[in-house]
Amino acid sequence: MKAISPYLFFPGNCEEALHFYEHALSGTISSIQRFGDAEMPVEEDYKQKIMHAELSVGDLSLMFSDGAPHKELVKGNTMYLSLEMDSVEEQDQVFERLSDQGSVIMELQDTFWGARFGQVEDRFGIRWMLNIQLST
């Protein structure tokens, strides 16, 4: 594995939280992608919401999102641990192991951002994202 990063989700106020943590942690916002920038249909009022943002704090990276507009955020699903994988084989193995007695949230699949990605909740209720950038 290359890295593990906390992925924080907010109920529509991600931009406010992102700037708060930027100041509180003396970080630097390294990227922001809005739902309107993606190749997916969303309601007009959600297009300016943050689909993905990254905050760099020293060698650490925190990721942020307003979350998918159709998914309600409740305590327990507002943070994932995101694993950046080294190989598809490693991703398959870790995904299978984490989902044992857990539940698959999103099957591993190729994405519009040029990665293979999936989500799982393990048997202890911890939510994981597994990502590997694909060569193009």
mmCIF file of C-alpha atoms in Angstrom:
data_model
loop_
_atom_site.group_PDB
_atom_site.id
_atom_site.type_symbol
_atom_site.label_atom_id
_atom_site.label_comp_id
_atom_site.label_asym_id
_atom_site.label_seq_id
_atom_site.Cartn_x
_atom_site.Cartn_y
_atom_site.Cartn_z
ATOM 1 C CA MET A 1 0.000 0.000 0.000
ATOM 2 C CA LYS A 2 1.096 3.522 -0.723
ATOM 3 C CA ALA A 3 -0.888 5.554 1.814
ATOM 4 C CA ILE A 4 -3.869 5.719 4.141
ATOM 5 C CA SER A 5 -5.871 8.924 4.469
ATOM 6 C CA PRO A 6 -8.916 9.951 6.494
ATOM 7 C CA TYR A 7 -11.842 10.864 4.227
ATOM 8 C CA LEU A 8 -14.282 13.207 5.987
ATOM 9 C CA PHE A 9 -17.884 13.728 4.842
ATOM 10 C CA PHE A 10 -20.085 16.706 5.695
ATOM 11 C CA PRO A 11 -23.845 17.307 5.327
ATOM 12 C CA GLY A 12 -23.615 20.173 2.819
ATOM 13 C CA ASN A 13 -21.109 22.364 4.669
ATOM 14 C CA CYS A 14 -17.877 20.770 3.433
ATOM 15 C CA GLU A 15 -16.440 24.015 2.071
ATOM 16 C CA GLU A 16 -16.861 25.712 5.449
ATOM 17 C CA ALA A 17 -15.248 22.728 7.211
ATOM 18 C CA LEU A 18 -12.409 22.572 4.674
ATOM 19 C CA HIS A 19 -11.477 26.208 5.314
ATOM 20 C CA PHE A 20 -11.835 25.745 9.065
ATOM 21 C CA TYR A 21 -9.388 22.814 9.061
ATOM 22 C CA GLU A 22 -7.077 24.627 6.638
ATOM 23 C CA HIS A 23 -6.739 27.401 9.224
ATOM 24 C CA ALA A 24 -6.828 25.233 12.364
ATOM 25 C CA LEU A 25 -4.167 22.826 11.087
ATOM 26 C CA SER A 26 -2.115 25.393 9.105
ATOM 27 C CA GLY A 27 -2.709 23.302 6.012
ATOM 28 C CA THR A 28 -2.903 24.003 2.302
ATOM 29 C CA ILE A 29 -5.864 23.122 0.103
ATOM 30 C CA SER A 30 -4.268 21.170 -2.729
ATOM 31 C CA SER A 31 -7.388 20.398 -4.785
ATOM 32 C CA ILE A 32 -11.125 20.951 -4.992
ATOM 33 C CA GLN A 33 -13.460 19.167 -7.404
ATOM 34 C CA ARG A 34 -17.131 20.083 -7.403
ATOM 35 C CA PHE A 35 -20.027 17.819 -8.348
ATOM 36 C CA GLY A 36 -20.719 20.102 -11.324
ATOM 37 C CA ASP A 37 -17.225 19.295 -12.672
ATOM 38 C CA ALA A 38 -17.937 15.555 -12.796
ATOM 39 C CA GLU A 39 -19.549 13.508 -15.526
ATOM 40 C CA MET A 40 -22.566 12.629 -13.413
ATOM 41 C CA PRO A 41 -26.032 14.142 -13.207
ATOM 42 C CA VAL A 42 -26.759 16.181 -10.077
ATOM 43 C CA GLU A 43 -29.397 18.729 -9.147
ATOM 44 C CA GLU A 44 -28.522 22.332 -9.966
ATOM 45 C CA ASP A 45 -28.261 23.328 -6.299
ATOM 46 C CA TYR A 46 -25.700 20.544 -5.689
ATOM 47 C CA LYS A 47 -23.323 21.397 -8.550
ATOM 48 C CA GLN A 48 -21.233 23.751 -6.386
ATOM 49 C CA LYS A 49 -20.976 21.271 -3.521
ATOM 50 C CA ILE A 50 -17.592 19.595 -3.045
ATOM 51 C CA MET A 51 -17.297 16.096 -4.461
ATOM 52 C CA HIS A 52 -13.619 15.771 -3.486
ATOM 53 C CA ALA A 53 -11.065 18.076 -1.877
ATOM 54 C CA GLU A 54 -7.655 17.491 -0.374
ATOM 55 C CA LEU A 55 -5.942 19.328 2.443
ATOM 56 C CA SER A 56 -2.192 18.877 2.846
ATOM 57 C CA VAL A 57 -0.801 19.218 6.353
ATOM 58 C CA GLY A 58 2.927 18.523 6.275
ATOM 59 C CA ASP A 59 3.276 14.981 4.918
ATOM 60 C CA LEU A 60 -0.364 14.175 5.735
ATOM 61 C CA SER A 61 -3.323 14.344 3.396
ATOM 62 C CA LEU A 62 -6.926 14.753 4.556
ATOM 63 C CA MET A 63 -9.769 14.296 2.076
ATOM 64 C CA PHE A 64 -13.160 16.001 2.216
ATOM 65 C CA SER A 65 -16.573 15.728 0.540
ATOM 66 C CA ASP A 66 -20.180 16.841 0.827
ATOM 67 C CA GLY A 67 -21.012 13.239 -0.067
ATOM 68 C CA ALA A 68 -23.362 11.956 -2.720
ATOM 69 C CA PRO A 69 -26.580 13.978 -2.811
ATOM 70 C CA HIS A 70 -28.733 10.848 -2.472
ATOM 71 C CA LYS A 71 -26.963 9.510 0.643
ATOM 72 C CA GLU A 72 -27.914 10.806 4.067
ATOM 73 C CA LEU A 73 -25.040 11.335 6.480
ATOM 74 C CA VAL A 74 -25.547 10.035 10.001
ATOM 75 C CA LYS A 75 -23.105 9.498 12.833
ATOM 76 C CA GLY A 76 -20.963 6.549 11.862
ATOM 77 C CA ASN A 77 -20.775 7.157 8.115
ATOM 78 C CA THR A 78 -19.067 10.539 8.060
ATOM 79 C CA MET A 79 -15.525 9.152 7.862
ATOM 80 C CA TYR A 80 -13.858 6.490 5.752
ATOM 81 C CA LEU A 81 -10.270 5.315 5.672
ATOM 82 C CA SER A 82 -8.980 5.578 2.117
ATOM 83 C CA LEU A 83 -6.264 3.169 0.959
ATOM 84 C CA GLU A 84 -4.159 4.004 -2.095
ATOM 85 C CA MET A 85 -3.128 0.625 -3.441
ATOM 86 C CA ASP A 86 0.023 -0.501 -5.281
ATOM 87 C CA SER A 87 -1.568 -3.147 -7.537
ATOM 88 C CA VAL A 88 -4.920 -4.479 -8.702
ATOM 89 C CA GLU A 89 -4.038 -7.855 -7.164
ATOM 90 C CA GLU A 90 -3.401 -6.244 -3.772
ATOM 91 C CA GLN A 91 -6.636 -4.245 -4.098
ATOM 92 C CA ASP A 92 -8.642 -7.408 -4.865
ATOM 93 C CA GLN A 93 -7.120 -9.259 -1.901
ATOM 94 C CA VAL A 94 -7.621 -6.453 0.631
ATOM 95 C CA PHE A 95 -11.172 -5.769 -0.631
ATOM 96 C CA GLU A 96 -12.087 -9.450 -0.260
ATOM 97 C CA ARG A 97 -10.616 -9.670 3.225
ATOM 98 C CA LEU A 98 -12.234 -6.456 4.482
ATOM 99 C CA SER A 99 -15.648 -7.451 3.131
ATOM 100 C CA ASP A 100 -15.548 -10.891 4.816
ATOM 101 C CA GLN A 101 -18.533 -10.807 7.213
ATOM 102 C CA GLY A 102 -18.952 -7.129 6.310
ATOM 103 C CA SER A 103 -20.824 -5.486 3.458
ATOM 104 C CA VAL A 104 -19.852 -4.122 0.079
ATOM 105 C CA ILE A 105 -20.932 -0.512 -0.383
ATOM 106 C CA MET A 106 -19.554 -0.176 -3.934
ATOM 107 C CA GLU A 107 -18.062 -3.030 -5.928
ATOM 108 C CA LEU A 108 -14.564 -2.519 -7.340
ATOM 109 C CA GLN A 109 -14.936 -0.782 -10.698
ATOM 110 C CA ASP A 110 -13.200 1.541 -13.126
ATOM 111 C CA THR A 111 -14.142 5.182 -12.583
ATOM 112 C CA PHE A 112 -14.338 8.399 -14.584
ATOM 113 C CA TRP A 113 -11.313 9.781 -12.694
ATOM 114 C CA GLY A 114 -9.040 7.097 -14.148
ATOM 115 C CA ALA A 115 -8.924 4.780 -11.165
ATOM 116 C CA ARG A 116 -10.269 1.427 -10.030
ATOM 117 C CA PHE A 117 -12.252 2.066 -6.863
ATOM 118 C CA GLY A 118 -14.525 0.334 -4.378
ATOM 119 C CA GLN A 119 -15.991 0.784 -0.902
ATOM 120 C CA VAL A 120 -16.638 -1.697 1.878
ATOM 121 C CA GLU A 121 -17.792 -1.658 5.489
ATOM 122 C CA ASP A 122 -15.958 -4.267 7.531
ATOM 123 C CA ARG A 123 -17.579 -6.448 10.169
ATOM 124 C CA PHE A 124 -16.644 -3.916 12.855
ATOM 125 C CA GLY A 125 -18.452 -1.041 11.111
ATOM 126 C CA ILE A 126 -15.312 0.665 9.765
ATOM 127 C CA ARG A 127 -15.758 1.996 6.234
ATOM 128 C CA TRP A 128 -12.953 1.696 3.705
ATOM 129 C CA MET A 129 -12.253 3.110 0.238
ATOM 130 C CA LEU A 130 -9.744 1.246 -1.933
ATOM 131 C CA ASN A 131 -8.298 3.176 -4.870
ATOM 132 C CA ILE A 132 -5.632 2.505 -7.479
ATOM 133 C CA GLN A 133 -4.829 4.897 -10.310
ATOM 134 C CA LEU A 134 -4.918 3.081 -13.640
ATOM 135 C CA SER A 135 -2.281 3.670 -16.307
ATOM 136 C CA THR A 136 -3.636 5.347 -19.402
#
